Tab-separated table of C-alpha atoms in Angstrom:
chain	number	residue	atom	x	y	z
A	1	MET	CA	0.000	0.000	0.000
A	2	SER	CA	1.437	3.375	-0.967
A	3	LEU	CA	1.924	5.995	1.714
A	4	THR	CA	0.059	9.300	1.692
A	5	GLN	CA	1.979	12.570	1.419
A	6	ASP	CA	1.190	13.186	5.104
A	7	GLU	CA	2.672	9.806	6.073
A	8	LEU	CA	5.804	10.526	4.016
A	9	LYS	CA	6.195	13.847	5.857
A	10	THR	CA	5.938	12.021	9.190
A	11	LEU	CA	8.641	9.554	8.093
A	12	VAL	CA	11.163	12.222	7.093
A	13	GLY	CA	10.347	14.315	10.164
A	14	GLN	CA	11.279	11.356	12.352
A	15	ALA	CA	14.358	10.519	10.240
A	16	ALA	CA	15.738	14.019	10.814
A	17	LEU	CA	16.165	13.266	14.529
A	18	GLN	CA	19.390	11.379	13.691
A	19	TYR	CA	21.005	14.745	12.829
A	20	VAL	CA	20.151	16.296	16.214
A	21	THR	CA	22.861	16.040	18.891
A	22	PRO	CA	21.588	16.132	22.493
A	23	GLY	CA	22.629	19.272	24.362
A	24	THR	CA	22.939	21.409	21.227
A	25	ILE	CA	20.754	24.168	19.821
A	26	VAL	CA	18.939	23.165	16.641
A	27	GLY	CA	17.764	25.422	13.825
A	28	VAL	CA	14.144	24.749	12.895
A	29	GLY	CA	12.364	25.845	9.722
A	30	THR	CA	8.739	26.275	8.766
A	31	GLY	CA	5.959	24.318	7.103
A	32	SER	CA	3.863	21.186	7.323
A	33	THR	CA	6.852	18.815	7.016
A	34	VAL	CA	8.753	20.716	9.703
A	35	ASP	CA	5.670	20.476	11.956
A	36	LYS	CA	6.193	16.681	11.817
A	37	PHE	CA	9.832	17.116	12.839
A	38	ILE	CA	8.861	19.381	15.764
A	39	ASP	CA	6.328	16.791	16.932
A	40	ALA	CA	8.926	14.005	16.604
A	41	LEU	CA	11.531	16.050	18.500
A	42	ALA	CA	9.107	16.729	21.372
A	43	ALA	CA	8.055	13.056	21.539
A	44	SER	CA	11.613	11.694	21.303
A	45	GLY	CA	12.811	12.902	24.690
A	46	LEU	CA	16.017	14.189	23.046
A	47	ALA	CA	17.328	16.826	25.451
A	48	VAL	CA	18.269	19.771	23.226
A	49	ALA	CA	19.511	23.041	24.700
A	50	GLY	CA	16.927	24.868	22.629
A	51	ALA	CA	15.948	25.842	19.117
A	52	VAL	CA	16.227	28.867	16.845
A	53	SER	CA	13.054	29.190	14.809
A	54	SER	CA	12.491	30.732	11.391
A	55	SER	CA	8.847	31.700	11.925
A	56	VAL	CA	6.225	32.727	14.446
A	57	ARG	CA	4.291	29.568	13.520
A	58	SER	CA	7.170	27.208	14.400
A	59	THR	CA	8.017	29.192	17.537
A	60	GLU	CA	4.475	28.862	18.856
A	61	ARG	CA	4.369	25.135	18.077
A	62	MET	CA	7.670	24.454	19.842
A	63	LYS	CA	6.801	26.529	22.903
A	64	ALA	CA	3.479	24.679	23.205
A	65	LEU	CA	5.422	21.393	23.233
A	66	GLY	CA	7.894	22.586	25.857
A	67	ILE	CA	10.883	23.221	23.552
A	68	ARG	CA	12.904	26.309	24.518
A	69	VAL	CA	13.148	28.850	21.687
A	70	LEU	CA	16.023	31.325	21.409
A	71	GLU	CA	16.374	34.388	19.223
A	72	ALA	CA	18.816	34.166	16.298
A	73	GLY	CA	20.812	37.005	17.837
A	74	GLU	CA	21.507	34.882	20.938
A	75	VAL	CA	23.617	32.332	19.042
A	76	THR	CA	26.742	32.587	16.915
A	77	SER	CA	26.341	29.272	15.085
A	78	LEU	CA	24.168	26.149	14.906
A	79	PRO	CA	25.296	22.585	14.169
A	80	VAL	CA	22.229	21.876	12.037
A	81	TYR	CA	19.232	23.549	10.427
A	82	ILE	CA	16.264	21.333	9.552
A	83	ASP	CA	13.704	22.624	7.066
A	84	GLY	CA	11.569	21.604	4.120
A	85	ALA	CA	11.603	22.838	0.534
A	86	ASP	CA	9.110	23.581	-2.220
A	87	GLU	CA	11.632	22.238	-4.737
A	88	ILE	CA	15.116	20.729	-4.496
A	89	ASP	CA	17.408	19.819	-7.387
A	90	HIS	CA	20.042	17.096	-7.617
A	91	ALA	CA	22.766	19.440	-6.314
A	92	GLY	CA	20.889	20.507	-3.159
A	93	HIS	CA	19.763	23.914	-4.439
A	94	MET	CA	16.217	24.704	-3.303
A	95	VAL	CA	13.222	26.937	-3.877
A	96	LYS	CA	11.616	27.946	-0.581
A	97	GLY	CA	9.049	30.443	0.643
A	98	GLY	CA	5.693	28.794	-0.001
A	99	GLY	CA	4.952	29.565	3.639
A	100	ALA	CA	6.192	33.176	3.302
A	101	ALA	CA	9.035	32.710	5.845
A	102	LEU	CA	11.929	32.662	3.355
A	103	THR	CA	13.934	35.580	4.777
A	104	ARG	CA	14.005	34.241	8.315
A	105	GLU	CA	14.652	30.745	6.961
A	106	LYS	CA	17.696	32.035	5.103
A	107	ILE	CA	18.964	33.874	8.199
A	108	VAL	CA	18.780	30.723	10.335
A	109	ALA	CA	20.222	28.576	7.520
A	110	ASP	CA	23.181	30.966	7.341
A	111	LEU	CA	23.937	30.329	11.026
A	112	ALA	CA	24.046	26.567	10.502
A	113	GLU	CA	27.009	24.348	9.664
A	114	ARG	CA	24.694	21.843	7.938
A	115	PHE	CA	21.292	22.190	6.226
A	116	VAL	CA	19.188	19.032	6.365
A	117	CYS	CA	16.255	19.268	3.955
A	118	ILE	CA	13.213	17.086	4.676
A	119	ALA	CA	10.794	16.594	1.794
A	120	ASP	CA	8.649	14.083	-0.042
A	121	GLU	CA	9.808	12.818	-3.433
A	122	SER	CA	7.438	15.114	-5.358
A	123	LYS	CA	9.779	18.016	-4.434
A	124	LEU	CA	12.850	16.585	-6.225
A	125	VAL	CA	13.208	18.207	-9.674
A	126	PRO	CA	15.839	18.298	-12.437
A	127	VAL	CA	15.610	22.114	-12.795
A	128	LEU	CA	14.172	24.645	-10.344
A	129	GLY	CA	11.306	26.864	-11.460
A	130	ALA	CA	8.140	24.785	-11.898
A	131	PHE	CA	7.046	25.833	-8.403
A	132	PRO	CA	6.267	29.585	-8.423
A	133	LEU	CA	9.355	31.318	-7.025
A	134	PRO	CA	8.593	33.365	-3.890
A	135	VAL	CA	10.351	36.720	-3.612
A	136	GLU	CA	9.924	38.861	-0.494
A	137	VAL	CA	9.775	42.534	-1.442
A	138	ILE	CA	9.351	45.932	0.146
A	139	PRO	CA	5.811	47.030	-0.874
A	140	MET	CA	7.026	50.244	-2.536
A	141	ALA	CA	9.108	48.185	-5.010
A	142	ALA	CA	6.633	45.390	-5.830
A	143	ALA	CA	5.463	46.749	-9.210
A	144	GLN	CA	8.999	47.643	-10.271
A	145	ILE	CA	10.315	44.156	-9.429
A	146	ALA	CA	7.382	42.527	-11.242
A	147	ARG	CA	8.386	44.487	-14.368
A	148	ARG	CA	11.972	43.221	-14.072
A	149	PHE	CA	10.720	39.633	-13.999
A	150	ALA	CA	8.459	40.351	-16.981
A	151	ALA	CA	11.564	41.462	-18.891
A	152	LEU	CA	12.954	37.964	-18.213
A	153	GLY	CA	9.818	36.411	-19.699
A	154	ALA	CA	8.298	35.521	-16.326
A	155	GLN	CA	5.063	36.575	-14.609
A	156	ALA	CA	5.203	37.908	-11.040
A	157	THR	CA	1.963	38.202	-9.074
A	158	LEU	CA	1.432	39.573	-5.594
A	159	ARG	CA	0.378	36.893	-3.097
A	160	ALA	CA	-2.996	38.249	-2.016
A	161	GLY	CA	-3.538	39.052	1.642
A	162	VAL	CA	-0.061	37.965	2.728
A	163	VAL	CA	2.137	40.116	4.946
A	164	THR	CA	5.362	38.436	6.086
A	165	ASP	CA	6.649	38.338	9.670
A	166	ASN	CA	8.873	41.236	8.515
A	167	GLY	CA	5.927	43.384	7.330
A	168	CYS	CA	6.702	42.870	3.637
A	169	GLN	CA	4.925	41.350	0.619
A	170	ILE	CA	5.512	38.212	-1.468
A	171	LEU	CA	5.683	38.050	-5.254
A	172	ASP	CA	5.190	34.578	-6.749
A	173	VAL	CA	7.056	34.267	-10.048
A	174	ARG	CA	5.978	31.787	-12.727
A	175	GLY	CA	7.634	30.869	-16.001
A	176	LEU	CA	11.238	30.547	-14.828
A	177	GLN	CA	13.818	27.858	-15.500
A	178	ILE	CA	16.619	28.422	-13.003
A	179	THR	CA	19.543	26.622	-14.597
A	180	ASP	CA	22.249	28.470	-12.601
A	181	PRO	CA	20.705	28.897	-9.131
A	182	LYS	CA	23.755	30.500	-7.516
A	183	ALA	CA	24.119	33.228	-10.168
A	184	PHE	CA	20.360	33.806	-10.275
A	185	GLU	CA	20.166	34.199	-6.480
A	186	ALA	CA	23.098	36.619	-6.415
A	187	ASP	CA	21.608	38.710	-9.240
A	188	VAL	CA	18.016	39.032	-7.986
A	189	ASN	CA	19.149	39.741	-4.421
A	190	GLN	CA	20.811	42.917	-5.776
A	191	TRP	CA	17.577	44.344	-7.200
A	192	PRO	CA	16.482	47.370	-5.156
A	193	GLY	CA	13.490	46.462	-2.995
A	194	VAL	CA	14.129	42.707	-2.917
A	195	VAL	CA	14.422	41.537	0.682
A	196	THR	CA	15.123	37.899	-0.228
A	197	VAL	CA	14.703	35.699	-3.273
A	198	GLY	CA	13.483	32.191	-2.474
A	199	VAL	CA	16.390	30.434	-4.213
A	200	PHE	CA	18.615	28.742	-1.642
A	201	ALA	CA	21.874	28.148	-3.533
A	202	ARG	CA	24.404	29.845	-1.271
A	203	ASN	CA	22.639	28.130	1.645
A	204	ARG	CA	21.933	24.878	-0.178
A	205	ALA	CA	21.177	21.574	1.502
A	206	SER	CA	24.021	19.314	2.651
A	207	VAL	CA	21.619	16.388	3.027
A	208	CYS	CA	18.088	15.715	1.814
A	209	LEU	CA	15.887	13.143	3.512
A	210	LEU	CA	13.392	12.261	0.812
A	211	GLY	CA	10.189	10.436	1.634
A	212	THR	CA	9.551	7.802	-1.046
A	213	ALA	CA	7.230	4.839	-1.465
A	214	ALA	CA	10.194	2.636	-0.512
A	215	GLY	CA	10.935	4.620	2.650
A	216	VAL	CA	13.323	7.472	3.420
A	217	LYS	CA	16.051	7.976	0.819
A	218	THR	CA	19.126	9.984	1.902
A	219	LEU	CA	20.717	12.258	-0.699
A	220	VAL	CA	24.091	13.799	0.186
A	221	PHE	CA	25.370	16.811	-1.740
């Protein structure tokens, strides 16, 4: 019997526990797959010193389960950051931001020595871009940035009703094929008004735990 997407998320959430060292502070991302990891961490009895969270949502979930949450500014580094992805390619580059937390996710990822991505196999792609690329923008610049994407042959639309934890807006960009994620990330991040582009190439995954019909597959990059 094949597993549901929810069951695959539970599997990879539990598998990520092997990358958590007792007594350390763990970086924790955002999203439905990460929720499974938070639940597994709380149930495991693993005594962590605390967690640095990338979103209000994850912070509230961890506090409710008795996990101590620290601010990013309280730590100088993290041994591991565990988060999901909307897409991941075969080199560990990712598209993230479906949950609108991409800037904080990138900040916490940048503190970490190792990024462990947890995802189901539908997220593994040969080329990034099929999933609409989230870009967090300062509201004043949204129309201007949308025009820049249009010049690249892509369509950027404002995500209706969404204000990020940073008080900004999200553009979702369709029609891209991101063949050089590192160069693309570096370029778009320079556009005035862009807070963060949802390509994680500089902060790519070191490991991906992929939920498949045959169980959890470990990809190392």
